[in-house]
Amino acid sequence: MDMNSLSPTMPTSPLSMINQVKFEDEPDLKDLFITVDDPESHVTTLETFVTYRVATQTSRGEFDSSEFEVRRRYQDFLWLKGRLEEAHPTLIVPPLPEKFVVKGVVERFNDSFIETRRRALSTFLTRVADHPTLTFSADFKVFLTAPDGELSAHKKQGPGLLSKVGRTVRAAALALRGVRGRPEEFEAMSGFIEAFSQKMGLLDKVSQRICKEEREYVDEMKELGPTHALWAELEDDLADTLGGVASCLDRCCQATERRLRGLAEALLPVLHEYVLYGEMLTGVMKRRDHIQAELESKVEALTYKKADTELLREEVGKLEDKLECANTALRADWERWRQSMRLDLTSAFAASAERNVRYYEQCLATWESFLATQSDLYAKEPPEDKP
């Protein structure tokens, strides 16, 4: 990007520059907009769950209307993800937030958890809508438009339990067999995924720990300001100074809380989403390897088997086509995902850096103002009162 082409009035902060590149390189051609909001808790004799309103606006001709509004629960999102993976085994389907949380760490249905999950579910649908292939999935359309009863009926149309068990057993057998000659490009992908997952997992853990320590720091600071205020009531000579310190601590505490909210709402969700992406990528690579392993198994059987060779040759031909399609899909989606990943992480870190700069500037200005006030008071004191 030519930096001289920037508008004189355009903000030149790191985050705004990143967004400008995104807007100029990717013209807004979206024709599908989805929001997830209005969570509602439901209590029955068997279970307690939360539903979310999914509102869709679109100009696509394949939809019967331009606006739809349905309610969906987490299990419905999970069904959609599974159907997308089944139909497109080597495309990178966006991850969903985990179904369960660790007991004692967070309440499953408190407001904070529900809001965090709502944001994650909204991100999932937005990423599916922006995907060049997944966005045209028939199951995705049904998810967005079908009334609750129709969705339940549609979910029952999938493969039966025995079919799923059979596929699982075959996949486990092929996984044990492994692949003999994975192409170099996919070997490099596998190595990247392993290293990426490790690094993102470490970043996520450290960031969570920092967030926890920040909360404890804020709680301590909330007690420190009032302590100085009470002290000021007992010391007439130090009342102005102690009151100023209490005021500074209060303002710094508020700034720290804003910084903490930014960390919890903007940076942590992005890091954790890409931890989940690491798991998704591992699954995609396994599904790709299963196809190759099945092909190698059929080729080996054809080599040693004398009967039914025509049938085996036909199966080998189909598997060769299937593997080529899987490889082509993964190559294309891999580059698209890496570009999106770089932009997401760069934007998140740049935004975090800007918040940190603003935070320290606010705290510095607060204490500098206090020092200036104290200097003026000191200058006005009679000479005999000065130490």
mmCIF file of C-alpha atoms in Angstrom:
data_model
loop_
_atom_site.group_PDB
_atom_site.id
_atom_site.type_symbol
_atom_site.label_atom_id
_atom_site.label_comp_id
_atom_site.label_asym_id
_atom_site.label_seq_id
_atom_site.Cartn_x
_atom_site.Cartn_y
_atom_site.Cartn_z
ATOM 1 C CA MET A 1 0.000 0.000 0.000
ATOM 2 C CA ASP A 2 1.323 3.442 -0.974
ATOM 3 C CA MET A 3 1.463 5.498 2.208
ATOM 4 C CA ASN A 4 1.295 8.729 0.140
ATOM 5 C CA SER A 5 -2.185 7.746 -1.011
ATOM 6 C CA LEU A 6 -3.596 8.094 2.510
ATOM 7 C CA SER A 7 -6.198 10.793 2.917
ATOM 8 C CA PRO A 8 -4.915 13.781 4.962
ATOM 9 C CA THR A 9 -7.930 13.410 7.256
ATOM 10 C CA MET A 10 -7.583 9.654 7.718
ATOM 11 C CA PRO A 11 -6.427 8.520 11.189
ATOM 12 C CA THR A 12 -2.901 7.103 11.024
ATOM 13 C CA SER A 13 -2.901 4.972 14.173
ATOM 14 C CA PRO A 14 -1.787 1.339 13.670
ATOM 15 C CA LEU A 15 -5.318 -0.029 14.034
ATOM 16 C CA SER A 16 -6.909 2.484 11.644
ATOM 17 C CA MET A 17 -4.182 1.827 9.055
ATOM 18 C CA ILE A 18 -4.888 -1.922 9.274
ATOM 19 C CA ASN A 19 -8.586 -1.328 8.769
ATOM 20 C CA GLN A 20 -7.893 0.993 5.842
ATOM 21 C CA VAL A 21 -5.872 -1.707 4.098
ATOM 22 C CA LYS A 22 -8.677 -4.177 4.690
ATOM 23 C CA PHE A 23 -11.332 -1.835 3.282
ATOM 24 C CA GLU A 24 -9.314 -0.875 0.198
ATOM 25 C CA ASP A 25 -8.186 -4.400 -0.648
ATOM 26 C CA GLU A 26 -11.550 -6.036 0.031
ATOM 27 C CA PRO A 27 -14.497 -4.104 -1.412
ATOM 28 C CA ASP A 28 -17.695 -4.517 0.540
ATOM 29 C CA LEU A 29 -19.765 -6.937 -1.527
ATOM 30 C CA LYS A 30 -21.620 -8.569 1.356
ATOM 31 C CA ASP A 31 -25.174 -9.613 0.672
ATOM 32 C CA LEU A 32 -25.803 -11.514 3.905
ATOM 33 C CA PHE A 33 -25.850 -9.878 7.349
ATOM 34 C CA ILE A 34 -26.481 -11.836 10.535
ATOM 35 C CA THR A 35 -26.834 -10.736 14.155
ATOM 36 C CA VAL A 36 -27.110 -12.886 17.270
ATOM 37 C CA ASP A 37 -28.737 -11.201 20.272
ATOM 38 C CA ASP A 38 -31.555 -11.310 22.847
ATOM 39 C CA PRO A 39 -30.562 -14.407 24.874
ATOM 40 C CA GLU A 40 -33.414 -16.086 26.756
ATOM 41 C CA SER A 41 -33.101 -18.736 29.476
ATOM 42 C CA HIS A 42 -35.474 -21.720 29.368
ATOM 43 C CA VAL A 43 -36.128 -24.097 32.241
ATOM 44 C CA THR A 44 -37.870 -27.436 31.705
ATOM 45 C CA THR A 45 -38.254 -30.527 33.823
ATOM 46 C CA LEU A 46 -35.341 -32.142 31.968
ATOM 47 C CA GLU A 47 -32.922 -29.336 31.231
ATOM 48 C CA THR A 48 -32.027 -25.669 31.387
ATOM 49 C CA PHE A 49 -30.778 -23.951 28.260
ATOM 50 C CA VAL A 50 -30.429 -20.576 26.538
ATOM 51 C CA THR A 51 -31.749 -19.580 23.128
ATOM 52 C CA TYR A 52 -30.574 -16.650 21.017
ATOM 53 C CA ARG A 53 -32.334 -14.620 18.378
ATOM 54 C CA VAL A 54 -30.682 -14.994 14.971
ATOM 55 C CA ALA A 55 -31.727 -12.149 12.662
ATOM 56 C CA THR A 56 -30.769 -12.271 8.983
ATOM 57 C CA GLN A 57 -30.909 -9.632 6.260
ATOM 58 C CA THR A 58 -30.053 -10.620 2.700
ATOM 59 C CA SER A 59 -30.451 -9.619 -0.932
ATOM 60 C CA ARG A 60 -29.770 -13.113 -2.298
ATOM 61 C CA GLY A 61 -32.275 -14.477 -4.762
ATOM 62 C CA GLU A 62 -32.273 -18.005 -3.327
ATOM 63 C CA PHE A 63 -33.912 -16.728 -0.119
ATOM 64 C CA ASP A 64 -37.705 -16.387 -0.075
ATOM 65 C CA SER A 65 -37.546 -13.106 1.832
ATOM 66 C CA SER A 66 -35.043 -10.370 2.619
ATOM 67 C CA GLU A 67 -35.397 -10.703 6.406
ATOM 68 C CA PHE A 68 -35.635 -13.656 8.756
ATOM 69 C CA GLU A 69 -35.760 -14.004 12.520
ATOM 70 C CA VAL A 70 -35.460 -17.335 14.355
ATOM 71 C CA ARG A 71 -34.389 -18.554 17.774
ATOM 72 C CA ARG A 72 -31.572 -21.064 18.122
ATOM 73 C CA ARG A 73 -29.853 -22.824 21.007
ATOM 74 C CA TYR A 74 -26.260 -24.004 21.238
ATOM 75 C CA GLN A 75 -27.127 -27.517 20.048
ATOM 76 C CA ASP A 76 -28.473 -26.038 16.802
ATOM 77 C CA PHE A 77 -25.159 -24.260 16.164
ATOM 78 C CA LEU A 78 -23.363 -27.518 16.917
ATOM 79 C CA TRP A 79 -25.553 -29.349 14.394
ATOM 80 C CA LEU A 80 -24.754 -26.751 11.707
ATOM 81 C CA LYS A 81 -21.021 -27.032 12.325
ATOM 82 C CA GLY A 82 -21.204 -30.824 12.083
ATOM 83 C CA ARG A 83 -23.151 -30.692 8.829
ATOM 84 C CA LEU A 84 -20.668 -28.249 7.297
ATOM 85 C CA GLU A 85 -17.744 -30.480 8.272
ATOM 86 C CA GLU A 86 -19.512 -33.538 6.880
ATOM 87 C CA ALA A 87 -20.249 -31.857 3.542
ATOM 88 C CA HIS A 88 -16.836 -30.171 3.251
ATOM 89 C CA PRO A 89 -14.333 -32.328 5.156
ATOM 90 C CA THR A 90 -11.217 -30.401 4.078
ATOM 91 C CA LEU A 91 -12.577 -26.870 4.322
ATOM 92 C CA ILE A 92 -11.732 -24.915 7.460
ATOM 93 C CA VAL A 93 -15.081 -24.561 9.212
ATOM 94 C CA PRO A 94 -14.980 -21.821 11.893
ATOM 95 C CA PRO A 95 -14.879 -23.108 15.485
ATOM 96 C CA LEU A 96 -17.638 -22.846 18.061
ATOM 97 C CA PRO A 97 -17.066 -22.000 21.726
ATOM 98 C CA GLU A 98 -16.765 -25.024 23.993
ATOM 99 C CA LYS A 99 -20.010 -26.577 25.163
ATOM 100 C CA PHE A 100 -18.981 -27.057 28.779
ATOM 101 C CA VAL A 101 -17.043 -24.920 31.235
ATOM 102 C CA VAL A 102 -15.017 -25.958 34.235
ATOM 103 C CA LYS A 103 -17.270 -26.121 37.289
ATOM 104 C CA GLY A 104 -16.342 -23.520 39.856
ATOM 105 C CA VAL A 105 -14.500 -21.283 37.363
ATOM 106 C CA VAL A 106 -17.556 -19.688 35.781
ATOM 107 C CA GLU A 107 -21.266 -20.130 36.192
ATOM 108 C CA ARG A 108 -22.794 -21.597 33.067
ATOM 109 C CA PHE A 109 -25.745 -19.233 32.894
ATOM 110 C CA ASN A 110 -24.489 -16.005 34.429
ATOM 111 C CA ASP A 111 -24.749 -12.826 32.358
ATOM 112 C CA SER A 112 -21.042 -12.629 31.624
ATOM 113 C CA PHE A 113 -20.842 -16.196 30.306
ATOM 114 C CA ILE A 114 -23.979 -15.806 28.184
ATOM 115 C CA GLU A 115 -22.674 -12.564 26.648
ATOM 116 C CA THR A 116 -19.285 -14.141 25.900
ATOM 117 C CA ARG A 117 -20.986 -17.100 24.233
ATOM 118 C CA ARG A 118 -23.332 -14.800 22.282
ATOM 119 C CA ARG A 119 -20.360 -12.933 20.836
ATOM 120 C CA ALA A 120 -18.647 -16.195 19.890
ATOM 121 C CA LEU A 121 -21.776 -17.580 18.227
ATOM 122 C CA SER A 122 -22.198 -14.346 16.292
ATOM 123 C CA THR A 123 -18.580 -14.542 15.126
ATOM 124 C CA PHE A 124 -19.132 -18.146 14.012
ATOM 125 C CA LEU A 125 -22.137 -17.254 11.830
ATOM 126 C CA THR A 126 -20.412 -14.185 10.403
ATOM 127 C CA ARG A 127 -17.381 -16.251 9.403
ATOM 128 C CA VAL A 128 -19.590 -18.884 7.763
ATOM 129 C CA ALA A 129 -21.485 -16.142 5.905
ATOM 130 C CA ASP A 130 -18.201 -14.641 4.669
ATOM 131 C CA HIS A 131 -16.788 -17.993 3.511
ATOM 132 C CA PRO A 132 -16.904 -18.322 -0.299
ATOM 133 C CA THR A 133 -18.213 -21.911 -0.170
ATOM 134 C CA LEU A 134 -19.854 -22.484 3.213
ATOM 135 C CA THR A 135 -22.087 -19.435 2.809
ATOM 136 C CA PHE A 136 -24.053 -21.246 0.047
ATOM 137 C CA SER A 137 -24.622 -24.403 2.094
ATOM 138 C CA ALA A 138 -28.230 -25.605 2.077
ATOM 139 C CA ASP A 139 -27.933 -26.477 5.775
ATOM 140 C CA PHE A 140 -26.758 -22.934 6.536
ATOM 141 C CA LYS A 141 -29.817 -21.534 4.771
ATOM 142 C CA VAL A 142 -32.105 -23.868 6.715
ATOM 143 C CA PHE A 143 -30.426 -22.822 9.972
ATOM 144 C CA LEU A 144 -31.056 -19.137 9.228
ATOM 145 C CA THR A 145 -34.618 -19.416 7.946
ATOM 146 C CA ALA A 146 -36.449 -22.536 9.181
ATOM 147 C CA PRO A 147 -38.941 -22.215 12.058
ATOM 148 C CA ASP A 148 -38.045 -24.221 15.155
ATOM 149 C CA GLY A 149 -40.256 -27.210 14.293
ATOM 150 C CA GLU A 150 -38.967 -27.422 10.730
ATOM 151 C CA LEU A 151 -35.367 -27.249 11.897
ATOM 152 C CA SER A 152 -35.920 -30.166 14.272
ATOM 153 C CA ALA A 153 -37.381 -32.218 11.419
ATOM 154 C CA HIS A 154 -34.500 -31.289 9.139
ATOM 155 C CA LYS A 155 -31.933 -32.290 11.761
ATOM 156 C CA LYS A 156 -33.445 -35.788 11.846
ATOM 157 C CA GLN A 157 -32.809 -36.264 8.107
ATOM 158 C CA GLY A 158 -29.078 -36.823 8.574
ATOM 159 C CA PRO A 159 -27.325 -40.204 8.546
ATOM 160 C CA GLY A 160 -28.474 -42.745 11.098
ATOM 161 C CA LEU A 161 -26.603 -43.864 14.178
ATOM 162 C CA LEU A 162 -25.299 -47.083 12.585
ATOM 163 C CA SER A 163 -23.947 -45.160 9.613
ATOM 164 C CA LYS A 164 -22.149 -42.710 11.901
ATOM 165 C CA VAL A 165 -20.692 -45.551 13.968
ATOM 166 C CA GLY A 166 -19.506 -47.294 10.824
ATOM 167 C CA ARG A 167 -17.749 -44.168 9.567
ATOM 168 C CA THR A 168 -16.161 -43.639 12.964
ATOM 169 C CA VAL A 169 -14.813 -47.197 13.048
ATOM 170 C CA ARG A 170 -13.394 -46.904 9.517
ATOM 171 C CA ALA A 171 -11.805 -43.547 10.351
ATOM 172 C CA ALA A 172 -10.199 -45.016 13.486
ATOM 173 C CA ALA A 173 -8.800 -47.949 11.499
ATOM 174 C CA LEU A 174 -7.370 -45.637 8.831
ATOM 175 C CA ALA A 175 -5.891 -43.381 11.500
ATOM 176 C CA LEU A 176 -4.039 -46.345 12.992
ATOM 177 C CA ARG A 177 -2.790 -47.314 9.561
ATOM 178 C CA GLY A 178 -1.588 -43.783 8.808
ATOM 179 C CA VAL A 179 -0.406 -42.412 5.466
ATOM 180 C CA ARG A 180 2.807 -43.471 3.790
ATOM 181 C CA GLY A 181 3.658 -40.554 1.569
ATOM 182 C CA ARG A 182 1.962 -37.320 2.572
ATOM 183 C CA PRO A 183 2.868 -34.618 -0.003
ATOM 184 C CA GLU A 184 5.482 -32.124 1.134
ATOM 185 C CA GLU A 185 3.103 -29.158 1.123
ATOM 186 C CA PHE A 186 0.691 -30.930 3.490
ATOM 187 C CA GLU A 187 3.577 -32.084 5.646
ATOM 188 C CA ALA A 188 4.547 -28.413 5.998
ATOM 189 C CA MET A 189 0.932 -27.541 6.848
ATOM 190 C CA SER A 190 0.890 -30.184 9.555
ATOM 191 C CA GLY A 191 4.085 -28.812 11.084
ATOM 192 C CA PHE A 192 2.717 -25.282 11.021
ATOM 193 C CA ILE A 193 -0.544 -26.376 12.677
ATOM 194 C CA GLU A 194 1.319 -28.118 15.487
ATOM 195 C CA ALA A 195 3.582 -25.117 16.184
ATOM 196 C CA PHE A 196 0.702 -22.647 15.807
ATOM 197 C CA SER A 197 -1.472 -24.584 18.269
ATOM 198 C CA GLN A 198 1.291 -24.669 20.865
ATOM 199 C CA LYS A 199 2.026 -20.945 20.585
ATOM 200 C CA MET A 200 -1.613 -19.884 20.622
ATOM 201 C CA GLY A 201 -2.293 -22.127 23.604
ATOM 202 C CA LEU A 202 0.556 -20.505 25.518
ATOM 203 C CA LEU A 203 -0.556 -16.986 24.539
ATOM 204 C CA ASP A 204 -4.104 -17.770 25.632
ATOM 205 C CA LYS A 205 -2.997 -19.122 29.040
ATOM 206 C CA VAL A 206 -0.658 -16.197 29.734
ATOM 207 C CA SER A 207 -3.277 -13.641 28.680
ATOM 208 C CA GLN A 208 -5.905 -15.285 30.880
ATOM 209 C CA ARG A 209 -3.474 -15.171 33.807
ATOM 210 C CA ILE A 210 -2.702 -11.488 33.159
ATOM 211 C CA CYS A 211 -6.422 -10.728 33.049
ATOM 212 C CA LYS A 212 -6.936 -12.506 36.381
ATOM 213 C CA GLU A 213 -4.052 -10.598 37.996
ATOM 214 C CA GLU A 214 -5.385 -7.308 36.596
ATOM 215 C CA ARG A 215 -8.747 -7.976 38.252
ATOM 216 C CA GLU A 216 -7.031 -8.620 41.572
ATOM 217 C CA TYR A 217 -5.003 -5.412 41.117
ATOM 218 C CA VAL A 218 -8.192 -3.410 40.483
ATOM 219 C CA ASP A 219 -9.816 -4.866 43.601
ATOM 220 C CA GLU A 220 -6.793 -3.826 45.690
ATOM 221 C CA MET A 221 -6.737 -0.358 44.147
ATOM 222 C CA LYS A 222 -10.423 0.161 44.949
ATOM 223 C CA GLU A 223 -9.533 -0.167 48.641
ATOM 224 C CA LEU A 224 -6.465 2.065 48.433
ATOM 225 C CA GLY A 225 -8.272 5.271 47.426
ATOM 226 C CA PRO A 226 -10.834 5.239 50.270
ATOM 227 C CA THR A 227 -8.035 4.444 52.735
ATOM 228 C CA HIS A 228 -6.256 7.683 51.792
ATOM 229 C CA ALA A 229 -9.553 9.581 51.989
ATOM 230 C CA LEU A 230 -10.147 8.347 55.556
ATOM 231 C CA TRP A 231 -6.575 9.213 56.467
ATOM 232 C CA ALA A 232 -7.127 12.748 55.160
ATOM 233 C CA GLU A 233 -9.945 13.226 57.665
ATOM 234 C CA LEU A 234 -7.487 12.613 60.519
ATOM 235 C CA GLU A 235 -4.649 14.821 59.237
ATOM 236 C CA ASP A 236 -5.591 18.457 58.725
ATOM 237 C CA ASP A 237 -2.122 19.432 57.520
ATOM 238 C CA LEU A 238 -2.078 16.601 54.978
ATOM 239 C CA ALA A 239 -5.747 16.695 54.008
ATOM 240 C CA ASP A 240 -5.216 18.318 50.596
ATOM 241 C CA THR A 241 -2.318 16.038 49.709
ATOM 242 C CA LEU A 242 -4.022 12.833 50.847
ATOM 243 C CA GLY A 243 -7.284 13.855 49.170
ATOM 244 C CA GLY A 244 -5.381 14.426 45.932
ATOM 245 C CA VAL A 245 -3.762 11.013 46.168
ATOM 246 C CA ALA A 246 -7.163 9.417 46.781
ATOM 247 C CA SER A 247 -8.597 11.203 43.736
ATOM 248 C CA CYS A 248 -5.672 10.095 41.544
ATOM 249 C CA LEU A 249 -6.032 6.513 42.686
ATOM 250 C CA ASP A 250 -9.732 6.596 41.907
ATOM 251 C CA ARG A 251 -9.159 7.910 38.365
ATOM 252 C CA CYS A 252 -6.360 5.396 37.749
ATOM 253 C CA CYS A 253 -8.610 2.620 39.019
ATOM 254 C CA GLN A 254 -11.303 3.620 36.518
ATOM 255 C CA ALA A 255 -8.729 3.699 33.707
ATOM 256 C CA THR A 256 -7.497 0.248 34.716
ATOM 257 C CA GLU A 257 -11.033 -1.121 34.662
ATOM 258 C CA ARG A 258 -11.538 0.239 31.134
ATOM 259 C CA ARG A 259 -8.261 -1.348 30.046
ATOM 260 C CA LEU A 260 -9.299 -4.641 31.616
ATOM 261 C CA ARG A 261 -12.652 -4.585 29.790
ATOM 262 C CA GLY A 262 -10.828 -4.011 26.529
ATOM 263 C CA LEU A 263 -8.544 -6.951 27.242
ATOM 264 C CA ALA A 264 -11.437 -9.244 28.161
ATOM 265 C CA GLU A 265 -13.731 -8.208 25.298
ATOM 266 C CA ALA A 266 -11.309 -7.650 22.410
ATOM 267 C CA LEU A 267 -8.038 -9.535 22.824
ATOM 268 C CA LEU A 268 -8.887 -12.662 24.847
ATOM 269 C CA PRO A 269 -11.757 -13.831 22.588
ATOM 270 C CA VAL A 270 -9.561 -13.551 19.491
ATOM 271 C CA LEU A 271 -6.722 -15.513 21.086
ATOM 272 C CA HIS A 272 -9.062 -18.231 22.327
ATOM 273 C CA GLU A 273 -10.837 -18.480 18.983
ATOM 274 C CA TYR A 274 -7.518 -19.243 17.314
ATOM 275 C CA VAL A 275 -6.736 -21.835 19.980
ATOM 276 C CA LEU A 276 -9.946 -23.527 18.821
ATOM 277 C CA TYR A 277 -8.922 -22.988 15.202
ATOM 278 C CA GLY A 278 -5.791 -25.010 15.965
ATOM 279 C CA GLU A 279 -8.001 -27.921 17.006
ATOM 280 C CA MET A 280 -10.167 -27.474 13.903
ATOM 281 C CA LEU A 281 -7.117 -27.473 11.624
ATOM 282 C CA THR A 282 -5.856 -30.666 13.220
ATOM 283 C CA GLY A 283 -9.231 -32.262 12.457
ATOM 284 C CA VAL A 284 -9.156 -31.045 8.851
ATOM 285 C CA MET A 285 -5.691 -32.535 8.327
ATOM 286 C CA LYS A 286 -6.835 -35.848 9.833
ATOM 287 C CA ARG A 287 -9.833 -35.991 7.480
ATOM 288 C CA ARG A 288 -7.557 -35.267 4.518
ATOM 289 C CA ASP A 289 -5.166 -38.013 5.624
ATOM 290 C CA HIS A 290 -8.058 -40.472 6.030
ATOM 291 C CA ILE A 291 -8.907 -40.073 2.351
ATOM 292 C CA GLN A 292 -5.293 -40.694 1.339
ATOM 293 C CA ALA A 293 -5.006 -43.667 3.706
ATOM 294 C CA GLU A 294 -8.161 -45.192 2.239
ATOM 295 C CA LEU A 295 -6.768 -44.727 -1.274
ATOM 296 C CA GLU A 296 -3.461 -46.343 -0.307
ATOM 297 C CA SER A 297 -5.354 -49.245 1.257
ATOM 298 C CA LYS A 298 -7.344 -49.844 -1.950
ATOM 299 C CA VAL A 299 -4.224 -49.583 -4.127
ATOM 300 C CA GLU A 300 -2.480 -52.136 -1.901
ATOM 301 C CA ALA A 301 -5.481 -54.469 -2.110
ATOM 302 C CA LEU A 302 -5.505 -54.123 -5.901
ATOM 303 C CA THR A 303 -1.842 -55.121 -6.026
ATOM 304 C CA TYR A 304 -2.341 -58.422 -4.201
ATOM 305 C CA LYS A 305 -5.912 -59.315 -5.106
ATOM 306 C CA LYS A 306 -6.636 -61.217 -8.313
ATOM 307 C CA ALA A 307 -10.439 -61.344 -8.136
ATOM 308 C CA ASP A 308 -12.835 -58.370 -8.379
ATOM 309 C CA THR A 309 -10.060 -56.151 -9.766
ATOM 310 C CA GLU A 310 -12.463 -54.121 -11.902
ATOM 311 C CA LEU A 311 -14.465 -53.113 -8.862
ATOM 312 C CA LEU A 312 -11.291 -52.174 -6.989
ATOM 313 C CA ARG A 313 -10.000 -50.145 -9.938
ATOM 314 C CA GLU A 314 -13.269 -48.232 -9.996
ATOM 315 C CA GLU A 315 -13.014 -47.534 -6.257
ATOM 316 C CA VAL A 316 -9.392 -46.438 -6.658
ATOM 317 C CA GLY A 317 -10.369 -44.047 -9.434
ATOM 318 C CA LYS A 318 -13.118 -42.513 -7.299
ATOM 319 C CA LEU A 319 -10.775 -42.141 -4.327
ATOM 320 C CA GLU A 320 -8.101 -40.516 -6.512
ATOM 321 C CA ASP A 321 -10.671 -37.939 -7.638
ATOM 322 C CA LYS A 322 -11.864 -37.475 -4.070
ATOM 323 C CA LEU A 323 -8.325 -36.926 -2.798
ATOM 324 C CA GLU A 324 -7.553 -34.438 -5.545
ATOM 325 C CA CYS A 325 -10.716 -32.469 -4.750
ATOM 326 C CA ALA A 326 -9.874 -32.554 -1.026
ATOM 327 C CA ASN A 327 -6.326 -31.338 -1.654
ATOM 328 C CA THR A 328 -7.500 -28.536 -3.953
ATOM 329 C CA ALA A 329 -10.115 -27.360 -1.440
ATOM 330 C CA LEU A 330 -7.629 -27.411 1.435
ATOM 331 C CA ARG A 331 -4.980 -25.502 -0.527
ATOM 332 C CA ALA A 332 -7.378 -22.688 -1.370
ATOM 333 C CA ASP A 333 -8.946 -22.506 2.076
ATOM 334 C CA TRP A 334 -5.549 -22.634 3.766
ATOM 335 C CA GLU A 335 -4.370 -19.432 2.072
ATOM 336 C CA ARG A 336 -7.675 -17.690 2.749
ATOM 337 C CA TRP A 337 -7.552 -18.706 6.415
ATOM 338 C CA ARG A 338 -3.938 -17.576 6.874
ATOM 339 C CA GLN A 339 -4.703 -14.146 5.455
ATOM 340 C CA SER A 340 -7.710 -13.815 7.759
ATOM 341 C CA MET A 341 -5.670 -15.039 10.742
ATOM 342 C CA ARG A 342 -2.899 -12.499 10.135
ATOM 343 C CA LEU A 343 -5.399 -9.660 9.858
ATOM 344 C CA ASP A 344 -7.359 -10.719 12.969
ATOM 345 C CA LEU A 345 -4.301 -11.125 15.191
ATOM 346 C CA THR A 346 -2.593 -7.980 13.897
ATOM 347 C CA SER A 347 -5.764 -5.943 14.481
ATOM 348 C CA ALA A 348 -6.242 -7.411 17.973
ATOM 349 C CA PHE A 349 -2.649 -6.743 19.051
ATOM 350 C CA ALA A 350 -2.643 -3.236 17.530
ATOM 351 C CA ALA A 351 -5.902 -2.388 19.305
ATOM 352 C CA SER A 352 -4.462 -3.730 22.567
ATOM 353 C CA ALA A 353 -1.339 -1.607 22.090
ATOM 354 C CA GLU A 354 -3.439 1.507 21.516
ATOM 355 C CA ARG A 355 -5.465 0.817 24.662
ATOM 356 C CA ASN A 356 -2.251 0.367 26.664
ATOM 357 C CA VAL A 357 -0.865 3.666 25.363
ATOM 358 C CA ARG A 358 -4.084 5.507 26.246
ATOM 359 C CA TYR A 359 -4.129 3.876 29.684
ATOM 360 C CA TYR A 360 -0.582 4.903 30.591
ATOM 361 C CA GLU A 361 -1.098 8.395 29.154
ATOM 362 C CA GLN A 362 -4.213 8.836 31.307
ATOM 363 C CA CYS A 363 -2.443 7.617 34.442
ATOM 364 C CA LEU A 364 0.619 9.756 33.716
ATOM 365 C CA ALA A 365 -1.514 12.864 33.124
ATOM 366 C CA THR A 366 -3.392 12.201 36.375
ATOM 367 C CA TRP A 367 -0.245 12.040 38.514
ATOM 368 C CA GLU A 368 1.475 14.912 36.697
ATOM 369 C CA SER A 369 -1.559 17.099 37.402
ATOM 370 C CA PHE A 370 -1.346 16.109 41.069
ATOM 371 C CA LEU A 371 2.358 16.961 41.230
ATOM 372 C CA ALA A 372 1.745 20.330 39.591
ATOM 373 C CA THR A 373 -0.959 21.124 42.140
ATOM 374 C CA GLN A 374 1.318 20.121 45.019
ATOM 375 C CA SER A 375 4.125 22.286 43.628
ATOM 376 C CA ASP A 376 1.797 25.304 43.535
ATOM 377 C CA LEU A 377 0.684 24.669 47.109
ATOM 378 C CA TYR A 378 4.283 24.305 48.233
ATOM 379 C CA ALA A 379 5.263 27.560 46.516
ATOM 380 C CA LYS A 380 2.485 29.457 48.329
ATOM 381 C CA GLU A 381 3.535 28.293 51.789
ATOM 382 C CA PRO A 382 5.264 30.879 54.039
ATOM 383 C CA PRO A 383 9.067 30.383 54.141
ATOM 384 C CA GLU A 384 9.021 29.523 57.810
ATOM 385 C CA ASP A 385 6.585 26.624 57.125
ATOM 386 C CA LYS A 386 8.826 25.044 54.503
ATOM 387 C CA PRO A 387 11.221 22.293 55.597
#
